[in-house]
Coordinates of C-alpha atoms in Angstrom, one line a residue:
X289 CA 31.0 3.4 17.2
X290 CA 30.7 0.4 19.9
X291 CA 34.0 -1.8 19.2
X292 CA 32.0 -5.1 18.7
X293 CA 29.6 -3.6 16.2
X294 CA 32.7 -1.7 14.4
X295 CA 34.7 -5.1 14.1
X296 CA 31.6 -6.9 12.2
X297 CA 30.3 -4.0 9.5
X298 CA 32.5 -5.1 6.9
X299 CA 32.0 -8.7 7.4
X300 CA 28.3 -8.5 7.6
X301 CA 27.9 -6.5 4.6
X302 CA 30.2 -9.2 2.4
X303 CA 28.5 -12.3 4.3
X304 CA 24.7 -11.3 3.9
X305 CA 22.9 -11.1 0.4
X306 CA 21.8 -7.5 -0.2
X307 CA 17.9 -9.0 -0.3
X308 CA 18.4 -9.8 3.5
X309 CA 19.2 -6.3 4.3
X310 CA 15.9 -4.7 5.2
X311 CA 15.3 -1.0 3.8
X312 CA 13.2 1.0 6.2
X313 CA 13.1 5.0 7.2
X314 CA 15.1 6.2 10.2
X315 CA 11.6 6.6 12.5
X316 CA 10.8 2.8 11.7
X317 CA 13.9 1.5 13.2
X318 CA 13.0 0.6 17.0
X319 CA 10.0 -1.3 15.5
X320 CA 11.3 -3.1 12.8
X321 CA 14.7 -3.8 14.8
X322 CA 12.4 -5.5 17.4
X323 CA 10.3 -7.4 14.9
X324 CA 13.3 -8.6 12.8
X325 CA 15.0 -9.7 15.9
X326 CA 12.0 -12.4 16.1
X327 CA 13.0 -13.9 12.5
X328 CA 17.0 -14.0 13.2
X329 CA 18.2 -17.4 13.0
X330 CA 21.9 -17.4 12.5
X331 CA 24.7 -15.2 14.3
X332 CA 25.3 -13.3 11.6
X333 CA 21.7 -12.1 10.9
X334 CA 21.7 -11.1 14.8
X335 CA 25.2 -9.0 14.3
X336 CA 23.4 -7.2 11.4
X337 CA 20.7 -6.0 13.5
X338 CA 22.9 -5.2 16.5
X339 CA 25.0 -3.3 14.2
X340 CA 22.1 -1.0 13.2
X341 CA 20.7 -0.6 16.8
X342 CA 24.2 0.7 17.4
X343 CA 24.6 3.1 14.4
X344 CA 21.3 4.7 14.9
X345 CA 20.7 5.3 18.4
X346 CA 17.6 6.3 20.1
X347 CA 15.8 6.5 23.3
X348 CA 14.9 3.2 22.9
X349 CA 18.3 1.8 22.3
X350 CA 18.6 -0.2 25.9
X351 CA 15.4 -1.8 25.3
X352 CA 16.2 -3.0 21.9
X353 CA 19.8 -4.4 23.5
X354 CA 17.8 -6.0 26.1
X355 CA 15.7 -7.9 23.7
X356 CA 18.8 -8.5 21.4
X357 CA 20.4 -10.5 24.7
X358 CA 16.6 -12.3 25.1
X359 CA 16.9 -13.4 21.6
X360 CA 20.5 -14.6 21.4
X361 CA 20.1 -16.5 24.7
X362 CA 17.1 -18.0 23.2
X363 CA 19.2 -18.8 20.2
X364 CA 22.0 -20.3 22.5
X365 CA 24.5 -17.8 21.6
X366 CA 25.5 -16.8 25.2
X367 CA 29.0 -15.8 24.7
X368 CA 27.8 -12.9 22.2
X369 CA 24.9 -12.1 24.3
X370 CA 27.4 -11.6 27.5
X371 CA 29.5 -9.3 24.9
X372 CA 26.5 -7.2 24.2
X373 CA 25.7 -7.2 28.3
X374 CA 29.1 -5.8 28.6
X375 CA 29.1 -3.1 26.4
X376 CA 25.6 -1.7 27.5
X377 CA 25.7 1.7 28.7
X378 CA 22.9 1.2 30.9
X379 CA 22.3 -2.3 31.7
X380 CA 18.8 -3.3 32.9
X381 CA 17.9 -6.2 35.6
X382 CA 15.7 -7.6 32.6
X383 CA 19.0 -8.2 30.6
X384 CA 21.2 -9.4 33.8
X385 CA 18.1 -12.0 34.5
X386 CA 17.9 -13.2 30.8
X387 CA 21.8 -13.7 31.0
X388 CA 21.4 -15.7 34.6
X389 CA 18.5 -17.9 33.3
X390 CA 20.4 -18.6 30.0
X391 CA 23.5 -19.7 31.8
X392 CA 21.3 -22.0 34.3
X393 CA 19.5 -23.5 31.3
X394 CA 22.8 -24.1 29.6
X395 CA 24.0 -26.0 32.5
X396 CA 26.9 -23.2 33.3
X397 CA 25.3 -22.1 36.5
X398 CA 28.9 -20.9 37.7
X399 CA 28.7 -18.4 35.1
X400 CA 25.2 -17.4 35.8
X401 CA 26.3 -16.6 39.6
X402 CA 29.1 -14.4 38.3
X403 CA 26.5 -12.6 36.2
X404 CA 24.5 -11.8 39.4
X405 CA 27.8 -10.1 41.0
X406 CA 28.3 -8.2 37.9
X407 CA 24.8 -7.1 38.4
X408 CA 25.3 -6.1 42.2
X409 CA 28.8 -4.5 41.0
X410 CA 26.1 -2.1 38.6
X411 CA 24.4 -1.5 41.4
X412 CA 21.2 -3.0 40.0
X413 CA 18.5 -3.9 42.1
X414 CA 17.0 -7.5 41.8
X415 CA 13.5 -8.1 41.0
X416 CA 10.8 -10.9 41.3
X417 CA 12.5 -12.7 38.6
X418 CA 16.0 -12.5 39.7
X419 CA 16.2 -14.9 42.6
X420 CA 14.4 -17.7 41.0
X421 CA 16.7 -17.7 38.1
X422 CA 19.7 -17.7 40.4
X423 CA 18.2 -20.5 42.1
X424 CA 18.1 -22.3 38.6
X425 CA 21.9 -21.6 38.2
X426 CA 22.8 -22.7 42.0
X427 CA 24.2 -26.6 41.9
X428 CA 25.2 -26.5 45.5
X429 CA 23.1 -26.5 48.5
X430 CA 25.3 -23.8 50.0
X431 CA 24.6 -21.7 47.2
X432 CA 20.8 -22.2 47.4
X433 CA 21.1 -21.2 51.3
X434 CA 23.0 -18.2 50.0
X435 CA 20.4 -17.2 47.6
X436 CA 17.6 -17.8 50.3
X437 CA 19.6 -15.5 52.5
X438 CA 19.2 -12.7 49.9
X439 CA 15.7 -13.4 49.6
X440 CA 15.2 -12.8 53.2
X441 CA 17.0 -9.5 53.1
X442 CA 15.0 -8.2 50.3
X443 CA 12.0 -7.6 52.8
X444 CA 9.1 -7.7 50.5
X445 CA 10.4 -10.2 47.8
X446 CA 10.9 -12.7 50.7
X447 CA 6.9 -13.4 50.5
X448 CA 6.8 -13.3 46.5
X449 CA 5.2 -16.7 45.7
X450 CA 7.3 -17.1 42.4
X451 CA 10.7 -16.8 44.6
X452 CA 9.3 -19.1 47.4
X453 CA 7.9 -22.0 45.2
X454 CA 11.7 -21.4 43.5
X455 CA 13.1 -22.1 46.7
X456 CA 10.9 -25.3 47.2
X457 CA 12.2 -26.5 44.0
X458 CA 16.2 -25.9 44.8
X459 CA 15.7 -27.6 48.1
X460 CA 13.7 -30.4 46.8
X461 CA 16.1 -31.1 44.0
X462 CA 19.3 -30.4 46.0
X463 CA 18.7 -33.1 49.3
X464 CA 17.4 -30.3 51.3
X465 CA 14.0 -31.7 52.0
X466 CA 13.5 -30.6 55.4
X467 CA 14.4 -27.2 54.2
X468 CA 11.9 -27.6 51.3
X469 CA 9.2 -28.5 53.8
X470 CA 10.0 -25.4 56.1
X471 CA 9.9 -22.8 53.2
X472 CA 6.6 -24.7 52.1
X473 CA 5.1 -24.5 55.2
X474 CA 5.9 -20.9 56.0
X475 CA 4.3 -19.9 52.4
X476 CA 1.5 -17.2 53.0
X477 CA 0.3 -18.2 49.7
X478 CA 0.8 -21.5 47.8
X479 CA 0.0 -22.2 44.1
X480 CA -0.1 -25.1 41.9
X481 CA 3.4 -25.2 41.1
X482 CA 4.4 -24.8 45.0
X483 CA 2.7 -27.8 45.6
X484 CA 3.7 -29.7 42.8
X485 CA 7.2 -28.8 43.8
X486 CA 6.9 -30.4 47.5
X487 CA 5.3 -33.3 45.8
X488 CA 8.2 -33.8 43.7
X489 CA 10.9 -33.6 46.3
X490 CA 9.3 -36.3 48.1
X491 CA 9.4 -38.4 45.3
X492 CA 13.1 -37.6 44.3
X493 CA 13.6 -38.8 48.2
X494 CA 11.6 -42.1 47.7
X495 CA 9.1 -41.0 50.3
X496 CA 6.3 -41.9 48.3
X497 CA 3.6 -42.2 51.4
X498 CA 4.6 -38.7 52.2
X499 CA 4.2 -37.8 48.9
X500 CA 0.9 -38.9 48.5
X501 CA -0.1 -37.9 52.1
X502 CA 0.8 -34.2 50.5
X503 CA -1.3 -34.9 47.3
X504 CA -4.2 -35.6 49.7
X505 CA -3.7 -32.1 51.2
X506 CA -3.3 -30.4 48.0
X507 CA -7.0 -31.7 47.0
X508 CA -8.6 -30.9 50.6
X509 CA -6.8 -27.0 49.7
X510 CA -9.0 -27.2 46.6
X511 CA -5.7 -26.9 44.5
X512 CA -6.3 -28.9 41.2
X513 CA -3.1 -30.5 40.3
X514 CA -1.4 -30.0 36.9
X515 CA 0.1 -32.6 34.6
X516 CA 3.5 -32.6 36.4
X517 CA 1.9 -33.4 39.5
X518 CA -0.1 -36.2 38.2
X519 CA 2.9 -37.7 36.8
X520 CA 4.8 -37.7 39.9
X521 CA 1.5 -39.3 42.0
X522 CA 1.3 -42.1 39.3
X523 CA 5.1 -42.7 39.8
X524 CA 4.5 -42.8 43.8
X525 CA 1.5 -45.1 43.1
X526 CA 3.8 -47.3 41.0
X527 CA 6.5 -47.7 43.1
X528 CA 4.1 -48.1 46.3
X529 CA 1.8 -50.5 44.3
X530 CA -1.0 -48.4 45.4
X531 CA -3.8 -49.2 42.5
X532 CA -6.7 -47.6 44.0
X533 CA -5.3 -44.0 44.0
X534 CA -3.5 -44.7 40.6
X535 CA -7.1 -45.8 39.0
X536 CA -8.1 -42.4 40.9
X537 CA -5.7 -40.4 39.2
X538 CA -6.9 -41.8 35.7
X539 CA -10.2 -41.2 36.4
X540 CA -9.3 -37.8 37.5
X541 CA -7.5 -37.2 33.8
X542 CA -10.7 -38.5 31.7
X543 CA -13.4 -36.6 34.2
X544 CA -11.1 -33.2 33.7
X545 CA -10.2 -34.0 30.1
X546 CA -6.7 -33.5 30.9
X547 CA -4.5 -34.0 27.7
X548 CA -2.5 -37.4 28.0
X549 CA 0.8 -36.2 26.7
X550 CA 3.5 -38.9 25.8
X551 CA 5.1 -38.4 29.5
X552 CA 1.9 -38.6 31.4
X553 CA 0.6 -41.5 29.2
X554 CA 4.0 -43.6 29.9
X555 CA 3.2 -42.8 34.0
X556 CA -0.2 -44.2 33.5
X557 CA 1.2 -47.4 31.5
X558 CA 3.9 -47.8 34.3
X559 CA 1.5 -47.2 37.1
X560 CA -0.7 -50.0 35.9
X561 CA 2.3 -52.5 35.1
X562 CA 3.8 -52.0 38.5
X563 CA 0.4 -52.2 40.2
X564 CA -0.1 -55.6 38.9
X565 CA -2.8 -55.0 36.0
X566 CA -0.7 -55.7 33.1
X567 CA -4.0 -55.9 30.8
X568 CA -5.4 -52.8 31.8
X569 CA -1.8 -51.3 31.1
X570 CA -2.2 -52.8 27.5
X571 CA -5.6 -51.0 27.2
X572 CA -4.1 -47.8 27.9
X573 CA -1.2 -48.3 25.9
X574 CA -3.5 -48.8 22.7
X575 CA -5.5 -46.0 23.4
X576 CA -2.5 -43.3 23.7
X577 CA -2.6 -40.7 21.0
X578 CA 1.1 -40.6 20.8
X579 CA 3.8 -43.0 22.2
X580 CA 7.7 -42.1 22.4
X581 CA 10.4 -44.7 23.3
X582 CA 9.9 -44.5 26.9
X583 CA 6.1 -45.4 26.5
X584 CA 7.3 -48.7 24.5
X585 CA 10.1 -49.5 27.1
X586 CA 7.6 -49.2 29.8
X587 CA 5.2 -51.5 27.9
X588 CA 7.8 -54.2 26.8
X589 CA 9.6 -54.3 30.3
X590 CA 6.1 -54.6 32.0
X591 CA 4.9 -57.6 29.8
X592 CA 8.5 -59.2 30.6
X593 CA 8.0 -58.6 34.1
X594 CA 4.7 -60.2 34.3
X595 CA 6.1 -63.2 32.6
X596 CA 4.4 -62.6 28.8
X597 CA 7.6 -62.5 26.9
X598 CA 6.4 -63.7 23.6
X599 CA 4.2 -60.5 23.8
X600 CA 6.8 -58.4 24.8
X601 CA 8.8 -59.3 22.0
X602 CA 6.2 -58.8 19.3
X603 CA 5.5 -55.4 20.8
X604 CA 9.7 -54.9 20.2
X605 CA 8.7 -55.9 16.4
X606 CA 5.8 -53.4 16.4
X607 CA 7.5 -50.7 17.6
X608 CA 10.1 -50.7 14.7
X609 CA 7.1 -51.0 12.5
X610 CA 5.8 -47.9 13.8
X611 CA 9.3 -46.3 13.3
X612 CA 9.9 -45.8 16.8
X613 CA 13.9 -46.6 17.3
X614 CA 15.0 -48.6 20.2
X615 CA 17.4 -47.5 22.8
X616 CA 19.6 -48.9 25.1
X617 CA 16.6 -49.4 27.7
X618 CA 14.6 -51.3 25.2
X619 CA 16.9 -54.1 24.9
X620 CA 16.9 -54.2 29.1
X621 CA 13.4 -55.1 28.6
X622 CA 13.8 -57.2 25.4
X623 CA 16.4 -59.4 27.2
X624 CA 14.4 -59.5 30.5
X625 CA 11.7 -61.1 28.7
X626 CA 13.7 -63.6 27.1
X627 CA 14.8 -64.4 30.8
X628 CA 12.0 -64.5 32.7
X629 CA 10.3 -66.8 29.8
X630 CA 13.3 -69.2 29.3
X631 CA 14.1 -68.0 25.4
X632 CA 17.4 -68.4 25.8
X633 CA 18.2 -68.9 22.0
X634 CA 15.9 -65.4 21.6
X635 CA 17.7 -63.8 24.0
X636 CA 21.1 -64.5 22.4
X637 CA 19.9 -63.5 19.1
X638 CA 19.1 -59.9 20.4
X639 CA 21.8 -59.6 22.5
X640 CA 24.3 -60.1 19.8
X641 CA 22.2 -58.1 17.3
X642 CA 22.6 -54.9 19.5
X643 CA 25.9 -53.8 18.1
X644 CA 25.7 -55.1 14.2
X645 CA 22.1 -54.5 13.6
X646 CA 20.9 -51.5 15.7
X647 CA 24.5 -50.0 16.7
X648 CA 24.1 -49.9 20.2
X649 CA 27.2 -50.8 22.3
X650 CA 26.3 -53.2 24.9
X651 CA 26.5 -51.5 28.6
X652 CA 26.8 -53.4 32.0
X653 CA 23.3 -53.6 32.2
X654 CA 23.0 -55.7 28.9
X655 CA 25.7 -58.0 29.8
X656 CA 24.0 -58.3 33.6
X657 CA 20.6 -59.2 31.6
X658 CA 22.5 -61.9 29.2
X659 CA 24.2 -63.5 32.3
X660 CA 21.0 -63.7 33.8
X661 CA 19.3 -65.2 31.1
X662 CA 22.2 -67.9 30.8
X663 CA 22.6 -68.5 33.9
X664 CA 18.6 -69.3 34.7
X665 CA 18.7 -71.7 32.2
X666 CA 21.4 -73.3 33.7
X667 CA 24.3 -72.7 31.2
X668 CA 26.8 -71.6 34.2
X669 CA 30.3 -72.5 32.3
X670 CA 29.1 -70.3 29.5
X671 CA 28.0 -67.5 31.7
X672 CA 31.5 -67.7 33.7
X673 CA 33.1 -67.6 30.0
X674 CA 31.4 -64.8 28.9
X675 CA 32.1 -62.8 32.0
X676 CA 36.0 -63.5 31.4
X677 CA 35.8 -62.4 27.8
X678 CA 33.8 -59.0 28.4
X679 CA 35.1 -56.0 26.7
X680 CA 34.4 -54.1 29.5
X681 CA 35.4 -54.7 33.4
X682 CA 32.6 -56.8 35.1
X683 CA 30.7 -54.9 37.6
X684 CA 28.7 -56.0 40.9
X685 CA 25.5 -56.5 38.6
X686 CA 27.1 -59.2 36.5
X687 CA 28.8 -60.9 39.2
X688 CA 25.7 -61.0 41.1
X689 CA 23.9 -62.4 38.3
X690 CA 26.4 -65.4 38.2
X691 CA 25.7 -65.6 42.4
X692 CA 21.9 -65.6 41.6
X693 CA 22.3 -68.3 39.1
X694 CA 24.4 -70.4 41.3
X695 CA 21.9 -70.3 44.1
X696 CA 19.2 -71.8 41.5
X697 CA 21.3 -74.4 40.2
X698 CA 23.3 -75.0 43.7
X699 CA 26.6 -74.5 42.3
X700 CA 29.0 -73.7 45.5
X701 CA 32.7 -73.5 43.5
X702 CA 31.4 -70.9 41.0
X703 CA 29.1 -69.1 43.9
X704 CA 32.2 -68.6 45.9
X705 CA 34.1 -67.1 42.8
X706 CA 31.4 -64.6 42.3
X707 CA 31.4 -64.1 46.1
X708 CA 35.2 -63.1 46.2
X709 CA 34.7 -60.5 43.6
X710 CA 31.4 -59.0 45.1
X711 CA 33.2 -58.6 48.4
X712 CA 35.8 -56.4 46.6
X713 CA 33.1 -54.8 44.5
X714 CA 30.2 -54.1 47.0
X715 CA 31.6 -55.0 50.7
X716 CA 28.5 -53.6 52.1
X717 CA 25.6 -55.3 50.3
X718 CA 23.9 -57.5 52.8
X719 CA 21.9 -59.3 50.2
X720 CA 25.1 -60.9 48.5
X721 CA 26.0 -62.7 52.0
X722 CA 22.6 -63.6 52.8
X723 CA 22.5 -65.6 49.1
X724 CA 25.7 -67.1 49.7
X725 CA 24.7 -68.2 53.0
X726 CA 21.6 -69.6 51.4
X727 CA 23.8 -71.6 49.0
X728 CA 25.5 -72.9 51.8
X729 CA 22.7 -73.7 53.7
X730 CA 20.9 -75.7 50.9
X731 CA 23.8 -78.1 51.1
X732 CA 23.8 -78.4 54.8
X733 CA 27.2 -76.7 55.2
X734 CA 26.3 -74.7 58.6
X735 CA 29.9 -74.1 59.5
X736 CA 30.0 -71.8 56.4
X737 CA 26.7 -70.3 57.1
X738 CA 28.2 -69.2 60.7
X739 CA 31.2 -67.9 58.9
X740 CA 29.3 -65.9 56.8
X741 CA 27.2 -64.4 59.6
X742 CA 30.1 -63.6 61.4
X743 CA 31.8 -62.0 58.7
X744 CA 28.7 -59.9 58.5
X745 CA 28.7 -59.1 62.2
X746 CA 32.3 -58.1 62.3
X747 CA 31.9 -55.6 59.5
X748 CA 28.5 -54.2 60.6
X749 CA 26.4 -55.4 57.7
X750 CA 22.7 -56.0 58.6
X751 CA 20.4 -58.2 56.7
X752 CA 17.5 -56.0 55.1
X753 CA 14.4 -57.4 57.0
X754 CA 11.6 -58.6 54.8
X755 CA 9.1 -55.9 53.8
X756 CA 5.7 -56.6 52.2
X757 CA 2.8 -54.0 51.5
X758 CA -0.7 -54.6 50.7
X759 CA -3.3 -51.7 49.8
X760 CA -6.8 -52.2 51.3
X761 CA -9.5 -49.3 51.4
X762 CA -7.3 -46.9 49.8
X763 CA -4.3 -47.5 52.5
X764 CA -1.2 -48.9 52.0
X765 CA -0.6 -51.3 54.9
X766 CA 2.9 -53.0 55.4
X767 CA 4.3 -55.8 57.3
X768 CA 7.8 -57.0 58.5
X769 CA 8.8 -60.4 59.1
X770 CA 7.4 -61.5 62.3
X771 CA 5.4 -58.1 62.6
X772 CA 2.8 -58.0 65.5
X773 CA 2.4 -54.2 65.2
X774 CA -0.6 -54.1 62.9
X775 CA -4.0 -53.1 64.7
X776 CA -5.8 -56.5 63.3
X777 CA -2.4 -58.5 64.4
X778 CA -4.3 -60.9 66.5
X779 CA -6.8 -62.1 63.8
X780 CA -4.0 -62.1 61.3
X781 CA -2.1 -64.8 62.9
X782 CA -5.2 -66.7 63.7
X783 CA -5.4 -66.6 60.0
X784 CA -2.1 -67.8 59.7
X785 CA -2.9 -70.8 62.0
X786 CA -5.9 -71.4 59.7
X787 CA -3.8 -71.3 56.4
X788 CA -0.8 -73.5 58.0
X789 CA -3.3 -75.9 58.8
X790 CA -5.1 -76.3 55.5
X791 CA -1.8 -76.3 53.8
X792 CA -0.3 -79.2 55.8
X793 CA -3.8 -80.9 54.6
X794 CA -2.8 -80.6 50.9
X795 CA 0.6 -82.2 51.6
X796 CA 2.7 -79.0 52.2
X797 CA 5.9 -79.1 53.5
X798 CA 7.8 -76.0 54.4
X799 CA 11.3 -75.8 52.5
X800 CA 13.4 -75.2 56.1
X801 CA 16.5 -75.3 53.9
X802 CA 15.6 -71.7 53.2
X803 CA 16.1 -70.8 57.0
X804 CA 19.5 -69.5 57.4
X805 CA 20.4 -70.7 60.8
X806 CA 21.1 -74.4 62.2
X807 CA 17.5 -74.4 64.5
X808 CA 15.4 -77.5 65.2
X809 CA 12.7 -77.9 62.6
X810 CA 9.7 -76.6 64.5
X811 CA 11.5 -73.0 64.9
X812 CA 12.4 -73.3 61.5
X813 CA 8.7 -73.8 60.2
X814 CA 7.8 -70.8 62.6
X815 CA 10.2 -68.8 61.0
X816 CA 8.9 -69.6 57.4
X817 CA 5.5 -68.8 58.4
X818 CA 6.0 -65.7 59.9
X819 CA 7.4 -64.1 56.5
X820 CA 6.1 -60.6 55.5
X821 CA 4.3 -61.7 52.5
X822 CA 2.3 -64.6 54.2
X823 CA 1.6 -61.8 56.8
X824 CA 0.2 -59.7 54.0
X825 CA -1.9 -62.2 52.1
X826 CA -3.5 -63.4 55.4
X827 CA -4.4 -59.8 55.9
X828 CA -5.7 -59.6 52.4
X829 CA -7.7 -62.9 53.0
X830 CA -8.9 -61.1 56.1
X831 CA -9.9 -57.9 55.1
X832 CA -11.2 -58.3 51.6
X833 CA -14.3 -60.2 49.9
X834 CA -14.0 -63.9 48.9
X835 CA -12.8 -64.3 45.2
X836 CA -11.4 -61.1 44.7
X837 CA -7.5 -60.6 44.2
X838 CA -4.9 -60.1 46.6
X839 CA -1.9 -58.0 45.3
X840 CA 1.1 -57.9 47.3
X841 CA 4.4 -56.1 47.0
X842 CA 7.4 -56.8 48.6
X843 CA 11.0 -55.3 48.8
X844 CA 12.9 -58.6 48.4
X845 CA 13.0 -61.5 46.0
X846 CA 10.4 -64.5 46.8
X847 CA 11.9 -67.5 48.9
X848 CA 11.2 -70.7 47.7
X849 CA 8.9 -71.9 50.6
X850 CA 6.8 -68.6 50.2
X851 CA 6.4 -69.0 46.2
X852 CA 5.7 -72.6 46.9
X853 CA 3.0 -71.8 49.8
X854 CA 1.4 -69.0 47.7
X855 CA 0.4 -71.3 44.8
X856 CA -1.4 -73.6 47.2
X857 CA -3.2 -70.8 48.9
X858 CA -4.4 -69.7 45.5
X859 CA -5.8 -73.1 45.0
X860 CA -7.3 -73.5 48.6
X861 CA -8.9 -70.1 49.1
X862 CA -9.8 -69.6 45.2
X863 CA -7.9 -66.3 45.2
X864 CA -5.7 -65.0 42.5
X865 CA -2.7 -63.6 44.6
X866 CA -0.3 -61.4 42.5
X867 CA 3.1 -60.6 44.2
X868 CA 5.5 -58.1 42.7
X869 CA 8.8 -59.0 44.4
X870 CA 12.2 -57.1 43.5
X871 CA 12.6 -58.6 40.3
X872 CA 9.4 -59.4 38.7
X873 CA 5.8 -60.4 39.2
X874 CA 4.0 -63.3 40.2
X875 CA 0.3 -64.3 39.4
X876 CA -0.6 -67.2 41.5
X877 CA -3.8 -68.8 40.3
X878 CA -5.3 -72.4 41.0
X879 CA -2.0 -73.8 42.2
X880 CA 0.1 -72.5 39.5
X881 CA 2.3 -69.5 39.0
X882 CA 2.9 -67.3 35.3
X883 CA 6.4 -67.8 36.0
X884 CA 6.0 -71.7 35.5
X885 CA 8.6 -71.8 38.5
X886 CA 11.1 -70.1 36.7
X887 CA 12.3 -67.3 38.8

């Protein structure tokens, strides 16, 4: 008798009630055993069926053992499943594939690869499922390339769409995007899963424009996207601020009656939030059939980013009323809502309630938010004391928040302390050096500005150039500071001259202290005039109808001069201008901003 079965017969007989032991005729054994497997939950129940299979062998024994392995793997009893596999007299590819897949899904890919090696030792030929499961088990790029070579050597399997799609997925998630594209382009047949895998790969590498371009090709090829494709496309639209494409996806969902599950619903809300349409995001949110914590986090964080702090906090209370438990991400949104709206007392209350009321230990991001909250409000000494008394080591996020606060309030002494820590923690972050230079420049300390610039040059640290984008006619147009590459560049700069003249008539005086070099005033004004968001706004004025909103996405924090100028432009040209900078949204209208100059 099989040694595993023999060891458990007595134990099973004693531990399972007689009412649980099925009574059947010998001829019924295979059918009944297969059906009983579907009802097994506990390991003892599986062992009982295993014992019956071994005690009553038939021509279906190997099939039943393979089914037993499948059921054990599904119930996460991998160790016992592997023992069953090891003692099979004639193991089949199905049993090995099941084990490889089980190990891959459980996060033990190495054991999955070892199982494949045992499969080869038994001289069992892989089938069309083996390689996709083996790719799921592969965690290193070199392992996946090894599997790729096996697929090629297998001959006919090399053209199998299942294996090829698995290769695209593997390379996409493992940082081998070029390999993924080579496999994808060489596929003789592509299905929706293949296209989605490639689109997803571009999203993981933050190549959102390439991802959207491939999505366009997918549409031309007549492949209807699935829910995962749509989630990825919405994510790209959110990052790029590509509202028109996001709106098209929403129409597609409605037109094709795609079920909006919580993940897709959250992606829709997030897209509208990050494209600057917070009211539309709220409408979508209210109509969702089901909301999960991520959905609530998206709307709370979105309202905070748009300056609706009070409403964000109301949603936080509603979330709890509807019995959705907040998590650590929720409190980042809540603290941000307090920060962007200047609700210092509320922010203190929520920060200290995390541990006491919600049993959530504040992490480094929460401390960063709390420091930012206090710092923006000018409580710099309280910020410094909070940092010194933190139960965890302050990170670059925390010291960076202090440096930002010092920039807003012109505190050079504390800024130098924060900068000293940041040089140790993230020595190649150009943003910190630029911010410190800005603090020195605002005080007219040009020697210190020059010292910062020399320090950056000596270390090979380059300033990240400002980049702003605007979507017009379903195309995203990008502008760098001083850019002249756009086909309509001449018209854009002509419009900028008109903007400058009308701003001057309104009494606008450029904030030349934001220019980080000791140049004459005319050079400083020229530099400010050609900032990337001003170029994008000028293009918006040129290429969109009068009275329509202009929406701009910027990679850096808005500078004081651009913020001041954009308020006036919104009034002069009677346009609503929505700017999404690195931290938040600014809604400019009639000469005012939604942030109330608190950013």
